[in-house]
XYZ file of C-alpha atoms in Angstrom:
694
model
C 26.261 2.878 -31.258
C 27.465 1.174 -28.248
C 25.413 1.797 -25.500
C 27.468 2.588 -22.638
C 24.494 2.810 -20.026
C 20.749 1.031 -20.992
C 18.073 2.619 -18.878
C 15.376 0.570 -17.106
C 12.717 2.789 -15.998
C 9.609 3.534 -17.360
C 8.163 6.337 -18.837
C 4.236 5.164 -18.202
C 5.600 4.978 -14.391
C 8.340 6.921 -14.081
C 5.444 10.214 -14.551
C 3.402 8.677 -11.982
C 5.903 8.195 -9.754
C 7.509 11.581 -9.701
C 3.790 13.010 -9.657
C 3.672 10.953 -6.897
C 6.485 12.348 -4.666
C 5.908 15.590 -5.749
C 2.862 15.495 -4.375
C 2.263 13.063 -1.753
C 4.720 14.301 -0.089
C 4.095 17.896 -0.215
C 0.068 17.122 0.758
C 1.540 15.084 4.040
C 3.097 18.340 5.201
C 0.135 20.382 4.926
C -1.642 17.586 6.866
C 1.146 17.265 9.525
C 0.895 21.433 9.626
C -2.077 21.775 9.429
C -3.221 19.271 12.417
C 0.396 19.459 14.616
C -0.990 23.615 14.056
C -4.849 22.242 15.030
C -3.751 20.260 17.566
C -1.755 22.738 19.473
C -5.004 25.824 19.130
C -7.211 22.668 20.513
C -4.739 22.252 23.732
C -4.261 24.832 24.879
C -7.798 26.055 23.976
C -8.650 23.409 25.950
C -6.574 24.262 28.694
C -7.943 27.297 28.641
C -11.713 25.846 28.923
C -10.707 23.949 31.166
C -9.132 26.560 33.962
C -12.571 28.594 33.159
C -15.004 26.374 33.744
C -12.959 24.954 36.609
C -12.717 29.202 38.080
C -16.583 29.022 37.026
C -17.562 26.131 38.475
C -16.464 26.667 41.754
C -18.205 29.533 40.957
C -21.070 28.403 40.324
C -20.732 26.048 43.982
C -21.076 28.753 45.922
C -23.738 30.655 43.666
C -25.524 27.567 45.056
C -24.842 27.705 47.996
C -24.322 31.887 48.965
C -28.264 32.474 48.243
C -28.785 29.923 50.730
C -26.587 31.410 53.043
C -27.501 34.841 52.326
C -31.250 33.282 53.195
C -29.930 31.349 56.660
C -28.380 35.118 57.540
C -31.420 36.403 57.100
C -33.931 34.403 58.857
C -31.413 34.500 61.513
C -31.070 38.048 61.490
C -35.037 37.470 61.775
C -35.013 35.476 65.253
C -32.518 38.419 66.767
C -33.900 40.880 66.289
C -37.780 39.385 66.208
C -37.703 35.915 68.251
C -41.283 35.172 68.788
C -41.028 35.521 64.926
C -40.929 31.956 64.916
C -42.901 30.783 67.816
C -45.872 30.077 66.157
C -46.613 28.935 62.939
C -47.340 32.086 60.970
C -43.334 32.145 60.075
C -45.108 29.253 57.918
C -45.553 31.463 54.980
C -42.101 32.787 55.771
C -39.939 29.132 54.934
C -42.401 28.559 51.554
C -41.243 31.599 49.833
C -37.023 29.942 50.630
C -38.811 27.212 49.317
C -39.655 29.138 45.969
C -36.426 30.200 45.620
C -34.861 27.347 43.726
C -36.038 23.972 43.061
C -32.522 22.599 45.131
C -34.127 23.485 47.568
C -36.128 20.675 49.663
C -36.616 22.293 53.552
C -36.543 25.537 55.052
C -36.714 25.921 59.143
C -36.231 26.562 62.597
C -35.845 24.789 66.062
C -36.205 26.624 68.573
C -34.201 25.551 71.975
C -37.582 24.695 73.972
C -37.709 22.009 70.883
C -40.389 23.901 68.746
C -40.084 22.874 65.051
C -41.000 24.834 62.586
C -40.777 24.013 58.462
C -41.799 24.134 55.288
C -40.545 21.623 52.977
C -41.085 20.127 48.873
C -42.670 17.342 48.738
C -42.715 14.188 45.610
C -46.672 12.704 45.475
C -45.160 9.471 46.299
C -43.853 10.495 49.169
C -45.447 8.223 52.441
C -45.066 9.921 55.382
C -45.909 8.287 59.328
C -46.311 4.606 57.282
C -49.326 6.331 54.860
C -49.242 8.142 51.347
C -49.545 11.822 50.680
C -52.778 13.449 49.140
C -52.202 12.979 45.811
C -51.338 16.176 44.030
C -48.794 17.427 46.945
C -46.343 19.401 46.624
C -45.359 21.671 49.892
C -46.110 20.687 53.355
C -46.141 22.774 56.499
C -44.623 20.438 59.056
C -44.216 22.159 62.675
C -44.477 19.852 65.919
C -46.813 20.612 69.869
C -46.015 19.920 73.314
C -49.260 18.862 74.443
C -49.283 20.110 78.363
C -47.409 16.882 80.080
C -47.646 14.847 77.348
C -45.241 14.246 74.282
C -44.349 15.621 70.455
C -47.063 15.365 68.384
C -45.965 15.924 64.972
C -48.051 17.664 62.115
C -48.342 18.156 58.504
C -50.907 20.608 56.055
C -50.238 19.309 52.945
C -49.682 21.960 50.092
C -50.473 22.120 46.012
C -48.612 23.684 43.422
C -50.547 26.675 43.612
C -50.446 26.525 47.868
C -54.105 25.646 48.584
C -54.626 22.842 50.706
C -54.827 18.771 50.439
C -55.103 17.295 54.176
C -53.507 17.001 57.569
C -52.218 14.974 59.049
C -49.992 14.218 63.146
C -48.597 11.456 64.475
C -47.002 11.398 68.261
C -43.177 11.120 67.446
C -39.893 11.517 69.483
C -38.153 14.120 67.177
C -36.112 16.912 69.287
C -33.790 19.297 66.845
C -31.769 20.126 69.258
C -30.298 16.717 69.357
C -30.015 16.531 65.554
C -26.509 16.970 64.407
C -27.309 20.541 62.197
C -28.989 22.036 65.879
C -25.815 20.556 67.822
C -22.639 21.655 65.653
C -24.272 25.512 64.277
C -24.862 26.433 68.126
C -20.863 24.793 68.383
C -20.380 26.480 65.564
C -22.314 30.348 67.095
C -21.174 31.065 62.699
C -22.787 30.191 59.612
C -22.705 26.333 59.224
C -22.368 24.369 56.933
C -23.271 20.176 57.439
C -21.139 17.137 56.556
C -23.537 15.018 54.004
C -26.920 13.714 56.685
C -30.105 11.942 55.959
C -32.965 14.264 56.056
C -34.735 12.628 59.235
C -38.081 13.279 58.297
C -38.023 13.578 54.339
C -34.827 10.530 54.317
C -33.467 12.299 51.713
C -29.768 13.046 51.989
C -28.499 16.649 51.851
C -26.127 19.716 53.608
C -27.850 22.014 55.616
C -26.445 25.381 56.033
C -27.677 27.215 58.900
C -27.561 29.638 61.702
C -27.855 30.162 65.062
C -29.988 33.873 66.342
C -29.545 34.445 70.283
C -31.846 37.490 72.383
C -28.531 39.123 74.671
C -26.744 35.986 74.323
C -28.983 33.089 74.375
C -29.145 31.252 71.919
C -33.247 30.638 70.875
C -32.794 28.453 68.383
C -31.325 27.712 64.747
C -32.640 28.308 60.673
C -31.452 26.188 58.377
C -32.295 25.056 54.985
C -31.709 22.034 53.405
C -30.407 20.927 50.246
C -29.668 17.174 48.349
C -26.788 16.010 47.430
C -28.053 14.649 43.947
C -29.398 18.863 43.752
C -25.979 19.522 43.260
C -24.713 16.748 41.229
C -27.681 17.745 39.009
C -26.692 21.011 39.364
C -23.034 20.468 37.879
C -23.540 18.033 35.463
C -26.249 21.241 33.731
C -22.710 22.880 33.667
C -19.877 21.104 31.970
C -17.235 22.596 29.769
C -17.415 19.536 26.639
C -19.903 17.132 26.334
C -17.459 14.097 28.115
C -16.140 15.665 30.986
C -16.495 15.010 33.712
C -16.792 16.825 37.198
C -16.470 15.823 40.527
C -16.709 17.641 44.517
C -15.096 16.288 46.263
C -15.067 16.040 50.528
C -11.716 16.770 52.495
C -10.430 13.071 52.127
C -11.614 13.162 48.071
C -14.696 11.322 48.654
C -17.146 12.214 46.333
C -20.485 14.334 47.247
C -21.041 15.371 43.958
C -20.795 14.026 40.491
C -21.786 15.060 37.026
C -22.779 12.176 35.667
C -25.660 11.531 38.481
C -23.937 8.537 39.179
C -24.946 7.589 42.717
C -22.077 7.863 44.729
C -22.545 7.353 48.624
C -25.034 4.527 50.431
C -27.327 5.382 53.590
C -27.727 2.958 56.599
C -29.280 3.544 60.263
C -29.338 7.360 58.702
C -25.992 7.259 58.390
C -23.945 8.618 55.217
C -21.016 6.121 54.010
C -19.696 8.609 50.885
C -17.313 6.406 47.768
C -13.829 7.603 48.134
C -13.064 9.040 44.221
C -10.999 5.953 43.606
C -14.373 3.764 44.537
C -15.885 4.412 41.775
C -16.801 1.754 39.752
C -15.893 4.007 36.702
C -12.084 3.570 36.532
C -11.198 6.756 34.942
C -11.783 9.196 37.301
C -9.986 7.146 39.753
C -6.642 7.017 37.201
C -7.098 10.835 36.940
C -7.480 11.495 40.663
C -3.111 9.066 41.332
C -1.586 10.790 38.767
C -2.749 14.213 40.267
C 1.155 15.484 40.506
C 2.511 15.234 44.349
C 4.206 18.371 44.375
C 2.257 21.134 43.989
C 2.903 21.255 39.880
C -0.276 23.551 39.426
C -4.459 23.091 39.127
C -4.694 21.452 35.437
C -1.696 18.494 34.301
C -2.127 15.660 31.571
C -2.474 12.227 31.628
C -3.242 8.885 29.240
C -5.754 6.122 29.786
C -6.150 3.909 27.046
C -5.472 5.263 24.349
C -6.662 8.633 24.887
C -5.414 12.043 26.685
C -7.113 13.632 28.904
C -6.563 16.797 30.978
C -7.835 17.324 34.583
C -7.434 19.204 37.186
C -7.887 19.230 41.086
C -8.421 22.396 43.204
C -9.895 23.465 46.705
C -12.853 25.612 47.420
C -11.324 29.298 48.972
C -11.210 29.501 52.398
C -14.287 31.611 53.557
C -16.827 28.735 51.475
C -16.983 27.138 54.741
C -16.025 24.318 53.818
C -12.794 22.801 52.372
C -14.469 21.725 49.255
C -12.329 19.811 46.232
C -13.250 20.707 42.262
C -12.205 17.610 40.660
C -12.737 17.985 36.511
C -11.909 15.462 34.294
C -12.230 15.848 30.062
C -10.831 13.973 27.337
C -8.689 16.035 25.243
C -10.728 15.373 21.972
C -13.441 16.825 23.103
C -11.242 19.948 21.958
C -9.815 18.723 19.169
C -12.564 16.235 17.462
C -13.445 19.599 15.454
C -10.376 20.242 14.240
C -9.494 16.287 13.371
C -12.906 16.672 12.093
C -11.441 18.819 9.603
C -7.996 17.523 9.089
C -9.635 14.361 8.707
C -11.875 15.703 5.889
C -8.977 17.985 5.015
C -6.877 14.555 3.904
C -9.850 12.821 2.589
C -9.841 15.995 -0.514
C -6.481 16.258 -0.628
C -6.422 11.716 -0.918
C -9.044 12.774 -4.676
C -7.919 15.249 -5.619
C -4.242 13.214 -5.544
C -6.225 10.101 -6.983
C -7.895 11.881 -9.485
C -5.171 13.769 -11.089
C -3.068 9.992 -10.349
C -6.000 9.297 -12.465
C -5.319 12.410 -15.185
C -2.034 12.150 -15.582
C -2.756 7.871 -16.197
C -4.463 8.318 -18.907
C -2.251 11.883 -20.129
C 0.648 10.008 -19.267
C -0.585 6.280 -20.584
C -0.712 9.371 -24.406
C 2.307 9.854 -24.202
C 3.977 6.518 -23.369
C 1.710 3.996 -25.363
C 2.897 5.195 -28.664
C 6.570 5.981 -28.069
C 6.453 2.613 -25.638
C 6.380 1.596 -29.771
C 7.717 3.039 -31.210
C 10.767 1.738 -28.668
C 9.596 -1.916 -29.671
C 9.673 -1.121 -33.801
C 13.125 0.824 -33.264
C 13.584 -2.317 -31.414
C 12.656 -4.095 -33.788
C 14.099 -2.617 -36.167
C 17.422 -2.972 -34.604
C 17.573 -6.639 -34.201
C 16.054 -7.382 -38.154
C 14.351 -10.421 -36.052
C 11.918 -10.414 -38.958
C 8.919 -11.444 -36.449
C 5.755 -10.385 -37.812
C 5.276 -6.549 -38.775
C 4.891 -4.263 -35.783
C 1.295 -1.942 -36.858
C 1.391 1.424 -37.649
C 1.773 3.641 -34.263
C -0.688 7.097 -34.608
C -1.236 10.395 -32.358
C -2.677 13.403 -31.743
C 0.141 14.751 -29.616
C 2.073 16.116 -32.740
C 6.253 15.088 -32.050
C 5.142 12.119 -31.827
C 3.169 11.106 -34.692
C 6.142 13.006 -36.839
C 8.048 10.394 -34.990
C 6.291 7.374 -35.541
C 6.253 8.297 -39.094
C 9.845 9.474 -39.081
C 10.328 5.236 -37.909
C 8.449 4.105 -40.064
C 11.051 5.349 -43.869
C 13.278 4.051 -40.707
C 12.087 0.488 -40.680
C 11.642 0.465 -44.901
C 15.113 2.229 -45.532
C 16.594 -0.951 -43.281
C 15.024 -3.847 -44.517
C 15.615 -2.717 -48.288
C 18.977 -1.266 -46.807
C 19.646 -5.516 -45.530
C 18.318 -7.017 -48.323
C 21.637 -6.020 -49.862
C 23.970 -5.448 -47.714
C 24.394 -8.322 -45.229
C 22.195 -8.510 -41.814
C 25.070 -9.582 -39.721
C 27.191 -6.350 -40.978
C 23.504 -3.815 -40.800
C 23.301 -4.903 -37.626
C 26.464 -4.252 -36.639
C 25.672 -0.747 -37.941
C 22.370 -0.590 -36.413
C 24.000 -1.111 -32.822
C 27.561 -0.406 -32.728
C 29.852 2.406 -33.500
C 32.180 1.544 -36.346
C 32.117 3.553 -39.261
C 30.821 1.971 -43.251
C 34.192 2.431 -44.561
C 37.079 0.955 -46.833
C 39.281 -0.981 -45.956
C 38.934 -4.967 -43.526
C 41.291 -7.079 -41.581
C 41.419 -10.692 -41.557
C 39.664 -13.428 -39.628
C 39.936 -17.396 -39.162
C 36.101 -18.413 -40.504
C 33.748 -20.191 -42.730
C 33.450 -19.220 -46.330
C 30.471 -21.702 -47.865
C 29.963 -21.480 -51.706
C 26.266 -23.276 -53.080
C 25.303 -23.567 -56.527
C 22.979 -25.765 -58.381
C 23.886 -28.853 -60.546
C 23.539 -28.830 -64.897
C 21.668 -25.293 -64.118
C 22.331 -24.135 -67.741
C 21.169 -27.334 -69.345
C 17.690 -26.687 -66.931
C 17.411 -23.697 -68.509
C 16.870 -24.483 -72.099
C 14.445 -27.154 -70.760
C 11.578 -25.663 -68.400
C 9.924 -21.896 -69.327
C 11.406 -19.327 -67.778
C 8.268 -18.366 -65.168
C 8.423 -22.031 -64.017
C 12.542 -21.721 -62.859
C 12.188 -18.479 -61.962
C 10.050 -20.359 -59.294
C 11.731 -23.274 -58.346
C 14.832 -21.368 -58.148
C 13.439 -18.472 -56.414
C 11.935 -21.976 -53.715
C 15.555 -22.705 -53.675
C 17.027 -19.585 -52.981
C 14.592 -18.937 -50.632
C 15.119 -22.587 -48.733
C 19.764 -21.674 -48.287
C 18.929 -17.420 -47.129
C 16.735 -19.448 -44.629
C 18.476 -22.123 -43.962
C 21.750 -19.169 -43.827
C 19.690 -16.391 -41.070
C 18.945 -19.745 -38.867
C 22.410 -19.643 -38.224
C 23.733 -16.806 -37.370
C 25.413 -16.746 -41.488
C 26.386 -13.445 -43.433
C 25.196 -13.378 -47.000
C 27.915 -12.644 -49.640
C 26.288 -12.175 -52.483
C 24.345 -14.560 -55.716
C 25.444 -15.480 -57.554
C 23.191 -16.345 -60.448
C 20.980 -19.984 -59.386
C 24.544 -19.883 -56.619
C 25.660 -18.348 -52.918
C 28.090 -17.473 -51.254
C 28.168 -17.462 -47.481
C 29.957 -16.996 -44.385
C 30.139 -17.183 -40.590
C 33.113 -14.975 -38.589
C 32.265 -11.564 -39.458
C 31.163 -9.300 -39.384
C 30.259 -11.163 -35.325
C 32.378 -13.395 -34.035
C 30.978 -16.539 -33.756
C 33.257 -19.427 -31.373
C 31.427 -22.809 -33.022
C 31.360 -20.385 -37.047
C 32.664 -23.656 -39.435
C 29.126 -26.413 -36.896
C 26.924 -23.732 -37.890
C 27.435 -23.846 -41.407
C 27.746 -27.725 -41.680
C 24.304 -27.647 -40.309
C 22.903 -24.285 -42.359
C 24.222 -26.964 -45.354
C 22.585 -29.444 -43.696
C 19.627 -28.180 -43.613
C 18.883 -27.218 -46.765
C 20.859 -31.021 -48.472
C 17.546 -31.793 -46.039
C 15.102 -29.016 -47.634
C 15.675 -29.431 -51.014
C 15.172 -33.933 -50.706
C 11.624 -32.238 -49.098
C 11.154 -29.654 -52.634
C 12.376 -32.026 -55.128
C 9.789 -34.063 -53.672
C 7.032 -31.996 -53.707
C 8.297 -31.224 -57.891
C 7.970 -34.580 -58.583
C 5.240 -35.339 -57.723
C 4.222 -32.193 -60.289
C 6.526 -34.218 -62.402
C 8.935 -31.999 -63.176
C 12.329 -32.119 -63.192
C 14.190 -32.744 -59.298
C 17.127 -29.684 -59.140
C 20.659 -30.841 -57.323
C 22.372 -28.904 -55.594
C 26.320 -29.053 -54.290
C 27.486 -27.087 -51.479
C 31.040 -26.698 -50.093
C 32.708 -25.253 -46.909
C 36.051 -24.189 -45.956
C 37.615 -22.655 -42.419
C 40.542 -20.438 -43.380
C 41.617 -17.622 -42.849
C 40.583 -14.600 -44.723
C 40.297 -10.441 -45.405
C 37.303 -9.319 -44.255
C 35.702 -5.600 -44.377
C 34.119 -3.416 -46.935
C 36.164 -3.041 -50.891
C 34.988 -0.918 -53.426
C 34.915 2.937 -53.479
C 34.160 5.664 -51.237
C 30.242 5.758 -53.605
C 29.769 1.979 -53.599
C 31.452 -0.806 -51.976
C 30.113 -3.989 -50.324
C 31.138 -5.910 -47.388
C 32.541 -9.377 -48.904
C 35.164 -11.986 -47.117
C 38.732 -12.630 -49.741
C 41.495 -14.390 -50.074
C 42.585 -17.867 -50.422
C 40.389 -19.757 -48.529
C 36.885 -18.349 -50.846
C 38.535 -19.966 -53.297
C 39.162 -23.610 -52.017
C 35.417 -22.776 -50.797
C 34.722 -21.937 -54.431
C 36.800 -25.484 -55.619
C 35.008 -27.425 -52.873
C 31.541 -26.287 -54.103
C 32.915 -27.945 -58.011
C 34.629 -31.032 -56.466
C 30.868 -32.190 -55.968
C 30.907 -32.589 -59.468
C 33.223 -34.860 -60.134
C 32.380 -37.742 -57.073
C 28.810 -37.234 -57.074
C 28.384 -35.755 -53.591
C 26.333 -33.118 -52.518
C 27.701 -31.468 -49.248
C 32.124 -30.949 -49.251
C 34.385 -30.033 -46.602
C 37.259 -29.375 -46.235
C 39.825 -30.516 -43.638
C 40.276 -28.135 -41.461
C 36.510 -27.561 -41.284
C 37.485 -30.698 -39.686
C 39.303 -29.824 -38.277
C 37.565 -27.211 -36.211
C 34.467 -29.105 -35.698
C 34.603 -33.408 -36.707
C 33.311 -34.273 -33.523
C 30.097 -33.081 -33.506
C 30.547 -33.800 -37.251
C 29.140 -36.968 -39.732
C 32.076 -36.834 -42.260
C 32.850 -39.985 -45.083
C 36.710 -39.449 -46.892
C 36.743 -38.695 -49.722
C 40.121 -38.415 -51.392
C 42.764 -35.233 -51.427
C 42.882 -32.555 -54.289
C 44.225 -30.490 -55.727
C 42.988 -26.395 -55.582
C 44.378 -23.834 -58.236
C 46.589 -21.786 -56.960
C 47.945 -24.294 -53.335
C 51.120 -26.916 -54.170
C 50.324 -29.064 -51.704
C 46.718 -31.663 -52.077
C 43.216 -30.554 -50.157
C 41.930 -33.486 -47.475
C 37.704 -33.098 -48.490
C 35.581 -34.801 -46.696
C 31.893 -35.347 -47.347
C 28.919 -34.286 -44.685
C 26.392 -36.727 -43.712
C 24.757 -35.571 -40.791
C 25.182 -33.264 -37.415
C 25.174 -34.269 -33.531
C 22.821 -31.826 -31.288
C 21.695 -30.240 -34.141
C 18.157 -31.012 -34.383
C 16.746 -34.889 -34.471
C 16.177 -33.700 -38.336
C 19.936 -34.145 -39.098
C 20.916 -36.183 -36.928
C 23.301 -39.261 -39.262
C 21.155 -42.396 -39.826
C 22.232 -45.384 -39.391
C 22.899 -46.216 -42.592
C 25.105 -43.195 -43.418
C 27.141 -43.835 -40.231
C 27.115 -47.639 -41.661
C 28.721 -45.495 -44.393
C 30.972 -43.484 -43.052
C 32.502 -46.797 -41.540
C 32.736 -48.316 -44.512
C 34.398 -45.624 -46.524
C 37.357 -44.567 -43.841
C 38.022 -48.599 -43.442
C 39.183 -48.325 -47.433
C 39.903 -44.380 -47.528
C 42.420 -46.117 -44.636
C 44.326 -48.380 -47.212
C 44.049 -46.378 -49.526
C 46.100 -44.133 -47.971
C 48.677 -46.555 -47.459
C 48.582 -46.857 -51.025
C 47.080 -50.796 -50.624
C 45.035 -50.746 -53.607
C 44.439 -54.124 -54.091
C 42.566 -53.686 -50.096
C 41.607 -49.919 -51.292
C 39.814 -51.315 -53.389
C 38.251 -53.873 -51.983
C 37.102 -52.088 -49.647
C 35.070 -50.023 -51.649
C 34.220 -52.773 -53.563
C 33.108 -53.178 -49.960
C 30.665 -49.819 -49.657
C 29.002 -51.291 -53.516
C 27.864 -54.293 -51.605
C 25.500 -52.222 -49.556
C 25.006 -49.671 -50.809
C 25.168 -49.977 -54.707
C 23.976 -46.352 -55.951
C 26.485 -45.092 -53.609
C 28.697 -42.702 -56.205
C 32.102 -41.833 -54.623
C 32.106 -45.403 -54.664
C 31.418 -45.997 -58.191
C 34.393 -43.482 -58.647
C 37.127 -44.782 -56.711
C 36.576 -47.845 -58.070
C 36.381 -46.108 -61.399
C 39.700 -44.209 -60.930
C 41.572 -47.609 -59.330
C 40.587 -49.421 -61.828
C 42.567 -46.747 -64.535
C 44.943 -46.398 -62.622
């Protein structure tokens, strides 16, 4: 049937592609939807956590100072009620209890308006006072100043271990006067609770804050009580309270200088008793500086986002409430991935599981589709081989575990046998046409210009009387096999076998532009093949077989003749009779291949021929010029005319030209010249006999 559409898709890749197109987008959508939803939830949750942490951090900073403020207020109230309480060392034990309240409190003390100073302080075992190492095991000390009559102040220290047991004493003259210290003067000036800016603690050499409050008697300031907390202590506190593992938290003053950092980095320097705080933009870490600079200036809220190094971050900058007493700021920077990390991990797991499941499914589909496609592809190849009738290596039997495919395979095997059997009795070209077109097998035909060939063995009847039947059948079969192969090789159509003879034609059912040339080439192949067979048979002591071939081109009727029950695809017409007559003419001139002038006219430029004569054909009034085929150009080196054939053709043309001019004498001389060079040439011998008799 006519194929208006030839699909090019293969079953196995198509199944795999279809499965991939159906599953991969679904998996991608699931992952994307899950990722978007998870990311949105994580971001909202992250923002909520940052905001909650911001509020908690503010409360935490206040929690550091509020208890200290309360203790300072209580101590100041005690001074208001009992001003003499701080005039002797009995107050040391009270200050020591304040130290026990929190490890972040480094000292509690009082400075009186007469210059007296009493302090309980926390000391490290490595501490040194006045150039001397404190006793081993020291954890605390009582520190006070005395003013001997008429002398300068003397600094006293009593060292205590963790249980409050004395470890030693130390005293030395000092110029220290609490009334000259910033914490004392600023507190008296504030006339209320006061938190200092970061400063160097004179007796400890540490840097931190002082929370202080004056106490009075009868409207006069009698002294100031104070508690110290270090900057490092504040940093350690916010480091212990982080919203996520990679969160950075900073406490800044109103100018953006860093008071405390959760990464415990050193954010200050001290030179000659003066503290220098680093600005947030001057830290070694660029992230907080960039985050601080990204803060919206239009009052867009505390929480905002930004990107740094390809990562997203949340940041929050807020000021502590006014009642805190300082306009400090809490600055928080946290990566979004800290909140989306678990979801990202889940998405990666989902992606890995999805890819693994898809790969497993593809593998299963691959093998299952192979079970379907492999036998179907082999069946398709077998059907193609049947359709083309190329006679190639037969494909192996196809078997499948799928019942329907196995039934189809058995049906195609049956079809293969039937078509091969059909092609053995019907022209292969016709079978191909029936298999590949919509043409119907019906009686009738049409006229077409084509080439007809007749082939026969010379003296076969007498030969059959001399050779045993089985040997003769074998040799005839070898001859016919050669003829069939040669005709099929040149795409000819074998019409019928007539005993030892063969009738074939070119140009139907398939059109051939060079049908005449192909017929001549097939004849030459038969001639060369018979030469080889005869050489083999003669070597075996057997008689040779001589083949005679006639070729003619003409317009003939081609189609199916017979009846509806039995018909034959053949050619009919006068041209067929001419071809059959030319095969017989070979007997008269003892030639092998005789072609008509019509054949020479169609393919002469590719043929090497020599003219023989003009003969009469039954049913035709005029003479038919005939030629002997000696070779063909461009059909292969084995069919190229030899130099002897070219010389023979040239000499024969000279003699034949004289014959046409009815110059019998010159014609006789010409044919004698042929015999001089080719003594056994049968055409020259016959023509000389005719000229002599004539």
